[in-house]
Amino acid sequence: MTHLLVGAAAAALFAVPAAAQTAPAAPATMDEAGDDIVVSGYRRSLEEAIDLKRDTIGFSDSIVATDIADFPEQNLSEALQRVPGVTIERDRGLGTRVNVRGLPSDFTFVSINKLATASGSGGRDVEFDIFASELVQSVTVQKSPTAKDEEGGIAGSVYIRTARPFDNPGFRLVGSAEGAYNSISEKIDPNFSFLASNTFGDFGVLFSAAKQQRSNRTDSNSGINFRPISRWTDRAGNNRNQAIAVLQRDAGITFTDADKNRILFLDKVGDRVYQNDQDRLGFSGSVQYQPSDTFNIALDAFIGSYETVEDEYDAAGYSASSNSTLETIHEFDATTLSSAGLVVLRDVSYTNTQHEFLSKEYVNETDYRQFGGEMNWETGNWKINALGGYSGAEKTLDFANLKHVAYAPSRTRYTETGGETIPSANPRTIDMYNAPSSYLFEAYETTRERIKDDKYAAQLDVTYNFDFAGFEALKRFNFGGRYTNKTNERQYGEEKIQGPTRGSVAYVNKRTLADSPLENVIDMVGGKPYQARNLDWAQISNDYARDFFRPAGFETPFNDGQYYKVNEETIAGFAMVDFEFDLSFPLFVNLGGRYLRTTIRSEGFHQVQNPNGTTGLTPAPIASEGRYEKFLPSFNAHAQLTDSLYLRAAASQTLIRPALTDLAYKRTASWNDFRFTDGNPNLKPTYADQWEIGAEQYLGRGGILAASYFWKKIKGIVQSQLTGVVPDVTKYNANGSIDGIYDFDVYQPVNADGSYNVSGVELNAVIPFGMFAHWAEGFGVNANVTFLDSSLTGQSDLDIATSPIGLADNTYNATVFYDRGPLSLRVSYNRKGAYVERIERNMYPVYRDAYGQFDVAASYQLTRNFRVELQGINVGNAKTTGYTMDPSFPTTYEFSGSRISLGLRAQF
């Protein structure tokens, strides 16, 4: 039976109807249509995206594949960074998550074919790097919602659409193959894609597949962060006394307790090599029935897998070890951060630095699948859209860290780009990179995590088109409902291996680094010498560590204390009405509202104290439920002042739902602090009141000049607070005797009072130079810039004012292109301004420097069927840098190299 089905599908794909048996048209040129200008490729993609923007009643931007399986970028996140107001998060040079208008990635709602996307991230954000762009037909970033749009994105919504057969009717067969070269790993990775599509009569069938391998190496030297002198002065004994004495002797600082968080030293310096190997496989399919322009049904499938193995080799000096203190201060800085009252010890010898050699391995496997169906039917004045489907993902992460430690005096200091740990004047010092017999085995640490994400949805959307004499302005009434059911389940566990068998500690403080075979780090990962500085060292390979230190059949057990399951069920109804007023110019208005009711059921284990004094768990998960209802109004309008000048306005209330980890009803206990920490299924969403105004001048030939101002008031952010008391809790001593009966405080995440504002300006220009001169036909520029501001400041306990975490004040993109006839060229530059990455120890802001990179793309149509393509990512080899409060205190100095790909695309 299976063979019959496969054969039938193949016959359907390749049964070429008479109307489709002619060869595809050759690439269009200016001359083919006389004076008419026919464009394709990147220029056509821009034109179609601008047409979508023009026809949308609200604010949106799109990226479109003008031909089937011909998305204009190789990576979805890399493509989205070209959209006004969109930036991406990079993980060691690779685009992963998307930020819209400076807000965190989980503030953005993502769907594929109108179904909320499951990615296995464990949160509400989506990891875009798991999806193959070859399977995508278009991506739209919707910034002002209408009532019928599914809620969930304060920042905006990203709508991904895969290809269907009637997008390009007839027989289409497309294949591509390329090799991609990473400038640091010096490896060439293959990438293949294939698509077959056919329409025959009323039916169409499409199948596509894409497989990509990617090797990416990142080299990093860094001074990790500030550490306050309270590390030692909060203690009693010789370490405290010596630290105070050395401060007085070498820096002339008389220590008082008021200074303990304002005298700082470099906590940790490390050199790291990351080798990330990815294997991505994706399939999409669609069956479409379209007997007329008024009726069609499509069944879509989108499935795939994404596997990564990352090896990290880390050598670091940890100056703030528990049994160390200051020995000699060689250089200190009391001026750079004097406005904040901070003194930084730039160059210090320590009495007993903790040197670490870490071999870390991350094995990540994600399987995702989505199945859906959609019907569109127009009859008379009615238009009906119905859809339903399932989206699911399962992600597993297997992590291991082989840790060897050597304690010895050393000297740690800032350098121009990061930091270094070198031998000190103490006779017991070591050269940390060349002393393997000094490093003692501490542990082979393992963790395992599994996340299952399942989402079901069904929606009915009905439109009635009015034809009222006397009130022609009333055009449409649109109403409908949606049901969604989402379940996220997480399991997690960790275990340390310290001997040849479980429970054994035979290796601890006995086995040394030198007892295992050592390999040069670069020999293990391959490629160029270490890029961050002139350094060479050897470590234990992760392959050897996995084979030697894991007992036979070992698998890290899950810990019930870390388990949670969250189920979220939503019923939503919406209604909206469209008006078209004929003033001295056309005015289009959309008014609507969306009502939703969400029920949450969450469960997790609770920690309890056993009568013998040990900590245990409840015998079964404890469940709790929450519920909220909300009405979300929306308004969108645009005025067509001339054929080419549009004014737009939008206002709405939107929401994002709480993080799943905050909803998870599991309990941890701090018996000595008389405190329980619970999840909270009764959390409400975070809401935003927002409005936007803008103007768009359409230039013709695919050109546009656009500007908009947006404002958001965000309220109900989640914070941890005291929410109640559990009375009469019996607390046991370690020997099983009763310590006493106490009231325990309960802390939970809650929706905090107050709000903050985010506002900004977006400017966008697509200018085809051919509109100015005939000889410039094909040349153009596509550029945008976004300026952001926020009333929220960083949460520094030292009252050091910063922008909100993750918010860059400005971002801009610019692409200069030539696209005419068989030749297409693009040079793009993308830049995100500096932003606060985190607040270290809730006191010291850590910044990520502004980052910009050049990308290039070129293609040449060899014949009507074959095209050669060249693409370069980060061709200038930009590095990622960061600092703590001032660039002279660097924290990050990373090189991920450039990536050059050369490929051939065939289409029949």
Short mmCIF file of N, CA, C and O in Angstrom, two decimals, residues 27-28 38-51 62-67 70-74 78-84 701-704 764-769 777-784 813-830 855-861 867 869-871 905:
data_model
loop_
_atom_site.label_atom_id
_atom_site.label_comp_id
_atom_site.label_asym_id
_atom_site.label_seq_id
_atom_site.Cartn_x
_atom_site.Cartn_y
_atom_site.Cartn_z
N PRO A 27 15.03 34.62 -18.43
CA PRO A 27 14.99 35.77 -17.53
C PRO A 27 14.54 37.03 -18.26
O PRO A 27 14.97 37.32 -19.38
N ALA A 28 13.67 37.77 -17.62
CA ALA A 28 13.11 38.95 -18.26
C ALA A 28 14.15 40.06 -18.33
O ALA A 28 14.96 40.24 -17.45
N VAL A 38 10.35 44.93 -17.23
CA VAL A 38 9.97 43.70 -16.56
C VAL A 38 11.12 43.29 -15.65
O VAL A 38 12.24 43.13 -16.13
N VAL A 39 10.86 43.13 -14.38
CA VAL A 39 11.94 42.83 -13.44
C VAL A 39 11.70 41.49 -12.78
O VAL A 39 10.58 40.98 -12.71
N SER A 40 12.78 40.90 -12.28
CA SER A 40 12.70 39.65 -11.55
C SER A 40 13.76 39.70 -10.46
O SER A 40 14.39 40.72 -10.21
N GLY A 41 13.94 38.56 -9.77
CA GLY A 41 14.99 38.48 -8.77
C GLY A 41 14.75 39.37 -7.58
O GLY A 41 13.61 39.57 -7.13
N TYR A 42 15.82 39.97 -7.06
CA TYR A 42 15.74 40.77 -5.83
C TYR A 42 14.84 41.98 -6.01
O TYR A 42 14.07 42.32 -5.13
N ARG A 43 14.93 42.64 -7.18
CA ARG A 43 14.08 43.81 -7.41
C ARG A 43 12.60 43.42 -7.38
O ARG A 43 11.78 44.15 -6.83
N ARG A 44 12.29 42.28 -7.97
CA ARG A 44 10.90 41.85 -7.96
C ARG A 44 10.46 41.50 -6.54
O ARG A 44 9.31 41.78 -6.16
N SER A 45 11.36 40.93 -5.76
CA SER A 45 11.04 40.64 -4.36
C SER A 45 10.71 41.91 -3.60
O SER A 45 9.74 41.97 -2.83
N LEU A 46 11.49 42.97 -3.84
CA LEU A 46 11.20 44.25 -3.19
C LEU A 46 9.86 44.80 -3.63
O LEU A 46 9.07 45.31 -2.82
N GLU A 47 9.58 44.72 -4.94
CA GLU A 47 8.32 45.24 -5.45
C GLU A 47 7.12 44.53 -4.84
O GLU A 47 6.13 45.16 -4.45
N GLU A 48 7.18 43.21 -4.77
CA GLU A 48 6.06 42.46 -4.20
C GLU A 48 5.90 42.76 -2.72
O GLU A 48 4.78 42.83 -2.21
N ALA A 49 7.03 42.92 -2.00
CA ALA A 49 6.95 43.26 -0.58
C ALA A 49 6.31 44.63 -0.39
O ALA A 49 5.50 44.83 0.52
N ILE A 50 6.65 45.58 -1.26
CA ILE A 50 6.08 46.91 -1.15
C ILE A 50 4.60 46.90 -1.53
O ILE A 50 3.78 47.61 -0.92
N ASP A 51 4.22 46.08 -2.51
CA ASP A 51 2.80 45.94 -2.84
C ASP A 51 2.01 45.41 -1.65
O ASP A 51 0.89 45.87 -1.38
N SER A 62 7.34 43.05 4.62
CA SER A 62 7.40 41.66 4.19
C SER A 62 8.68 41.37 3.41
O SER A 62 9.35 42.28 2.90
N ILE A 63 8.98 40.07 3.33
CA ILE A 63 10.01 39.54 2.46
C ILE A 63 9.36 38.44 1.64
O ILE A 63 8.68 37.57 2.20
N VAL A 64 9.56 38.46 0.32
CA VAL A 64 8.81 37.57 -0.55
C VAL A 64 9.76 36.83 -1.48
O VAL A 64 10.71 37.41 -2.01
N ALA A 65 9.51 35.55 -1.65
CA ALA A 65 10.19 34.78 -2.69
C ALA A 65 9.42 34.97 -3.98
O ALA A 65 8.25 34.59 -4.09
N THR A 66 10.05 35.59 -4.98
CA THR A 66 9.34 35.88 -6.23
C THR A 66 9.19 34.65 -7.10
O THR A 66 8.36 34.62 -7.99
N ASP A 67 10.00 33.65 -6.83
CA ASP A 67 9.84 32.38 -7.54
C ASP A 67 9.82 31.28 -6.50
O ASP A 67 10.28 31.45 -5.37
N ASP A 70 12.72 30.17 -3.87
CA ASP A 70 13.75 31.15 -4.20
C ASP A 70 13.69 32.31 -3.21
O ASP A 70 13.66 33.47 -3.58
N PHE A 71 13.69 31.99 -1.92
CA PHE A 71 13.69 33.01 -0.88
C PHE A 71 14.98 33.81 -0.98
O PHE A 71 16.05 33.23 -1.19
N PRO A 72 14.93 35.14 -0.84
CA PRO A 72 16.12 35.95 -1.14
C PRO A 72 17.24 35.86 -0.12
O PRO A 72 18.27 36.50 -0.31
N GLU A 73 17.10 35.12 0.94
CA GLU A 73 18.19 34.95 1.91
C GLU A 73 18.27 33.47 2.30
O GLU A 73 17.28 32.73 2.23
N GLN A 74 19.45 33.04 2.75
CA GLN A 74 19.64 31.64 3.12
C GLN A 74 19.18 31.33 4.54
O GLN A 74 18.99 30.19 4.89
N GLU A 78 18.64 36.00 9.38
CA GLU A 78 19.47 36.93 8.64
C GLU A 78 18.62 37.78 7.70
O GLU A 78 18.91 38.96 7.46
N ALA A 79 17.57 37.18 7.12
CA ALA A 79 16.68 37.93 6.24
C ALA A 79 15.87 38.95 7.02
O ALA A 79 15.70 40.10 6.59
N LEU A 80 15.37 38.56 8.17
CA LEU A 80 14.49 39.45 8.93
C LEU A 80 15.22 40.67 9.48
O LEU A 80 14.59 41.69 9.74
N GLN A 81 16.53 40.59 9.66
CA GLN A 81 17.25 41.75 10.15
C GLN A 81 17.24 42.90 9.13
O GLN A 81 17.59 44.03 9.47
N ARG A 82 16.86 42.63 7.88
CA ARG A 82 16.76 43.69 6.87
C ARG A 82 15.45 44.47 7.01
O ARG A 82 15.29 45.52 6.39
N VAL A 83 14.50 43.97 7.79
CA VAL A 83 13.19 44.59 7.92
C VAL A 83 13.28 45.76 8.89
O VAL A 83 13.92 45.66 9.95
N PRO A 84 12.67 46.90 8.59
CA PRO A 84 12.70 48.03 9.51
C PRO A 84 12.21 47.64 10.91
O PRO A 84 11.18 46.99 11.06
N ARG A 701 8.14 51.95 -9.80
CA ARG A 701 9.28 51.07 -10.06
C ARG A 701 9.74 50.34 -8.79
O ARG A 701 10.91 49.98 -8.67
N GLY A 702 8.84 50.15 -7.84
CA GLY A 702 9.20 49.43 -6.61
C GLY A 702 9.86 50.29 -5.57
O GLY A 702 10.50 49.76 -4.65
N GLY A 703 9.70 51.61 -5.65
CA GLY A 703 10.34 52.50 -4.68
C GLY A 703 9.38 52.99 -3.63
O GLY A 703 8.16 53.04 -3.82
N ILE A 704 9.93 53.38 -2.47
CA ILE A 704 9.11 53.90 -1.38
C ILE A 704 9.97 54.75 -0.46
O ILE A 704 11.16 54.49 -0.26
N ASN A 764 12.29 54.38 6.30
CA ASN A 764 12.53 53.32 5.32
C ASN A 764 12.56 53.93 3.92
O ASN A 764 11.73 54.78 3.59
N ALA A 765 13.54 53.51 3.13
CA ALA A 765 13.65 54.02 1.76
C ALA A 765 14.09 52.90 0.83
O ALA A 765 15.08 52.22 1.09
N VAL A 766 13.33 52.70 -0.23
CA VAL A 766 13.73 51.84 -1.35
C VAL A 766 13.73 52.74 -2.58
O VAL A 766 12.66 53.24 -2.98
N ILE A 767 14.89 52.96 -3.14
CA ILE A 767 15.01 53.91 -4.24
C ILE A 767 15.64 53.22 -5.44
O ILE A 767 16.83 52.88 -5.43
N PRO A 768 14.86 52.97 -6.48
CA PRO A 768 15.43 52.45 -7.74
C PRO A 768 16.00 53.62 -8.54
O PRO A 768 15.28 54.55 -8.89
N PHE A 769 17.30 53.58 -8.82
CA PHE A 769 17.94 54.71 -9.47
C PHE A 769 17.48 54.89 -10.91
O PHE A 769 17.66 55.97 -11.51
N GLU A 777 19.22 52.13 -14.74
CA GLU A 777 18.22 51.09 -14.55
C GLU A 777 18.88 49.82 -13.99
O GLU A 777 19.91 49.36 -14.46
N GLY A 778 18.27 49.26 -12.95
CA GLY A 778 18.81 48.08 -12.29
C GLY A 778 19.51 48.39 -10.99
O GLY A 778 19.58 47.54 -10.10
N PHE A 779 20.02 49.62 -10.86
CA PHE A 779 20.68 50.02 -9.62
C PHE A 779 19.64 50.54 -8.62
O PHE A 779 18.60 51.09 -9.01
N GLY A 780 19.95 50.38 -7.34
CA GLY A 780 19.05 50.91 -6.32
C GLY A 780 19.60 50.74 -4.94
O GLY A 780 20.67 50.14 -4.72
N VAL A 781 18.87 51.28 -3.97
CA VAL A 781 19.25 51.16 -2.57
C VAL A 781 18.01 50.83 -1.75
O VAL A 781 16.91 51.32 -2.04
N ASN A 782 18.18 49.98 -0.77
CA ASN A 782 17.12 49.62 0.17
C ASN A 782 17.68 49.85 1.57
O ASN A 782 18.60 49.15 1.99
N ALA A 783 17.18 50.86 2.27
CA ALA A 783 17.77 51.24 3.55
C ALA A 783 16.68 51.57 4.55
O ALA A 783 15.60 52.04 4.20
N ASN A 784 16.98 51.34 5.81
CA ASN A 784 16.07 51.72 6.89
C ASN A 784 16.85 51.96 8.16
O ASN A 784 17.96 51.45 8.35
N ASN A 813 19.98 49.40 8.49
CA ASN A 813 20.32 48.45 7.43
C ASN A 813 20.40 49.21 6.12
O ASN A 813 19.61 50.14 5.88
N ALA A 814 21.30 48.80 5.27
CA ALA A 814 21.40 49.41 3.95
C ALA A 814 21.86 48.35 2.96
O ALA A 814 22.83 47.62 3.23
N THR A 815 21.18 48.27 1.84
CA THR A 815 21.56 47.36 0.76
C THR A 815 21.63 48.16 -0.54
O THR A 815 20.66 48.82 -0.93
N VAL A 816 22.78 48.11 -1.17
CA VAL A 816 22.95 48.67 -2.50
C VAL A 816 22.90 47.51 -3.48
O VAL A 816 23.61 46.50 -3.29
N PHE A 817 22.07 47.62 -4.50
CA PHE A 817 21.88 46.47 -5.39
C PHE A 817 21.94 46.87 -6.85
O PHE A 817 21.69 48.02 -7.23
N TYR A 818 22.28 45.90 -7.67
CA TYR A 818 22.14 45.98 -9.12
C TYR A 818 21.46 44.69 -9.56
O TYR A 818 21.93 43.59 -9.26
N ASP A 819 20.35 44.82 -10.25
CA ASP A 819 19.57 43.64 -10.65
C ASP A 819 18.96 43.94 -12.01
O ASP A 819 17.96 44.65 -12.13
N ARG A 820 19.57 43.39 -13.04
CA ARG A 820 19.09 43.63 -14.39
C ARG A 820 19.56 42.52 -15.30
O ARG A 820 20.73 42.14 -15.27
N GLY A 821 18.63 41.99 -16.06
CA GLY A 821 19.00 40.91 -16.96
C GLY A 821 19.47 39.70 -16.18
O GLY A 821 18.89 39.33 -15.16
N PRO A 822 20.55 39.08 -16.62
CA PRO A 822 20.98 37.85 -15.96
C PRO A 822 21.80 38.08 -14.70
O PRO A 822 22.09 37.14 -13.97
N LEU A 823 22.19 39.34 -14.42
CA LEU A 823 23.13 39.63 -13.33
C LEU A 823 22.42 40.30 -12.16
O LEU A 823 21.65 41.25 -12.35
N SER A 824 22.71 39.79 -10.94
CA SER A 824 22.17 40.40 -9.73
C SER A 824 23.31 40.53 -8.71
O SER A 824 24.03 39.56 -8.47
N LEU A 825 23.45 41.72 -8.14
CA LEU A 825 24.50 41.98 -7.14
C LEU A 825 23.89 42.72 -5.96
O LEU A 825 23.07 43.63 -6.14
N ARG A 826 24.31 42.36 -4.75
CA ARG A 826 23.85 43.06 -3.55
C ARG A 826 25.00 43.17 -2.55
O ARG A 826 25.72 42.20 -2.31
N VAL A 827 25.12 44.35 -1.95
CA VAL A 827 26.02 44.56 -0.83
C VAL A 827 25.19 45.14 0.31
O VAL A 827 24.56 46.19 0.14
N SER A 828 25.17 44.46 1.44
CA SER A 828 24.31 44.87 2.57
C SER A 828 25.16 45.13 3.81
O SER A 828 26.17 44.45 4.05
N TYR A 829 24.71 46.10 4.57
CA TYR A 829 25.34 46.38 5.87
C TYR A 829 24.24 46.47 6.90
O TYR A 829 23.23 47.16 6.70
N ASN A 830 24.42 45.77 8.00
CA ASN A 830 23.45 45.76 9.09
C ASN A 830 24.16 46.14 10.38
O ASN A 830 25.23 45.59 10.68
N ASP A 855 27.39 41.92 4.29
CA ASP A 855 27.04 40.70 3.57
C ASP A 855 26.95 41.03 2.09
O ASP A 855 26.55 42.14 1.70
N VAL A 856 27.31 40.08 1.26
CA VAL A 856 27.23 40.29 -0.19
C VAL A 856 26.52 39.10 -0.83
O VAL A 856 26.53 37.99 -0.29
N ALA A 857 25.90 39.35 -1.96
CA ALA A 857 25.25 38.29 -2.72
C ALA A 857 25.34 38.62 -4.19
O ALA A 857 25.22 39.79 -4.59
N ALA A 858 25.56 37.61 -5.00
CA ALA A 858 25.64 37.80 -6.45
C ALA A 858 25.09 36.54 -7.12
O ALA A 858 25.24 35.43 -6.61
N SER A 859 24.45 36.73 -8.26
CA SER A 859 23.98 35.58 -9.04
C SER A 859 24.04 35.94 -10.52
O SER A 859 23.94 37.12 -10.91
N TYR A 860 24.18 34.91 -11.32
CA TYR A 860 24.21 35.10 -12.77
C TYR A 860 23.42 33.97 -13.41
O TYR A 860 23.66 32.78 -13.14
N GLN A 861 22.47 34.35 -14.25
CA GLN A 861 21.63 33.38 -14.95
C GLN A 861 22.39 32.88 -16.18
O GLN A 861 22.49 33.57 -17.20
N ARG A 867 21.31 28.86 -12.86
CA ARG A 867 21.81 30.10 -12.29
C ARG A 867 22.90 29.77 -11.27
O ARG A 867 22.75 28.86 -10.44
N GLU A 869 25.15 31.09 -8.03
CA GLU A 869 24.93 32.03 -6.93
C GLU A 869 26.12 32.05 -5.99
O GLU A 869 26.70 31.02 -5.67
N LEU A 870 26.46 33.25 -5.55
CA LEU A 870 27.57 33.46 -4.61
C LEU A 870 27.06 34.33 -3.47
O LEU A 870 26.38 35.34 -3.71
N GLN A 871 27.36 33.93 -2.24
CA GLN A 871 26.92 34.72 -1.09
C GLN A 871 28.02 34.76 -0.04
O GLN A 871 28.71 33.75 0.20
N ARG A 905 21.74 26.76 -9.01
CA ARG A 905 20.30 26.54 -8.95
C ARG A 905 19.81 26.15 -10.33
O ARG A 905 20.15 26.78 -11.34
#
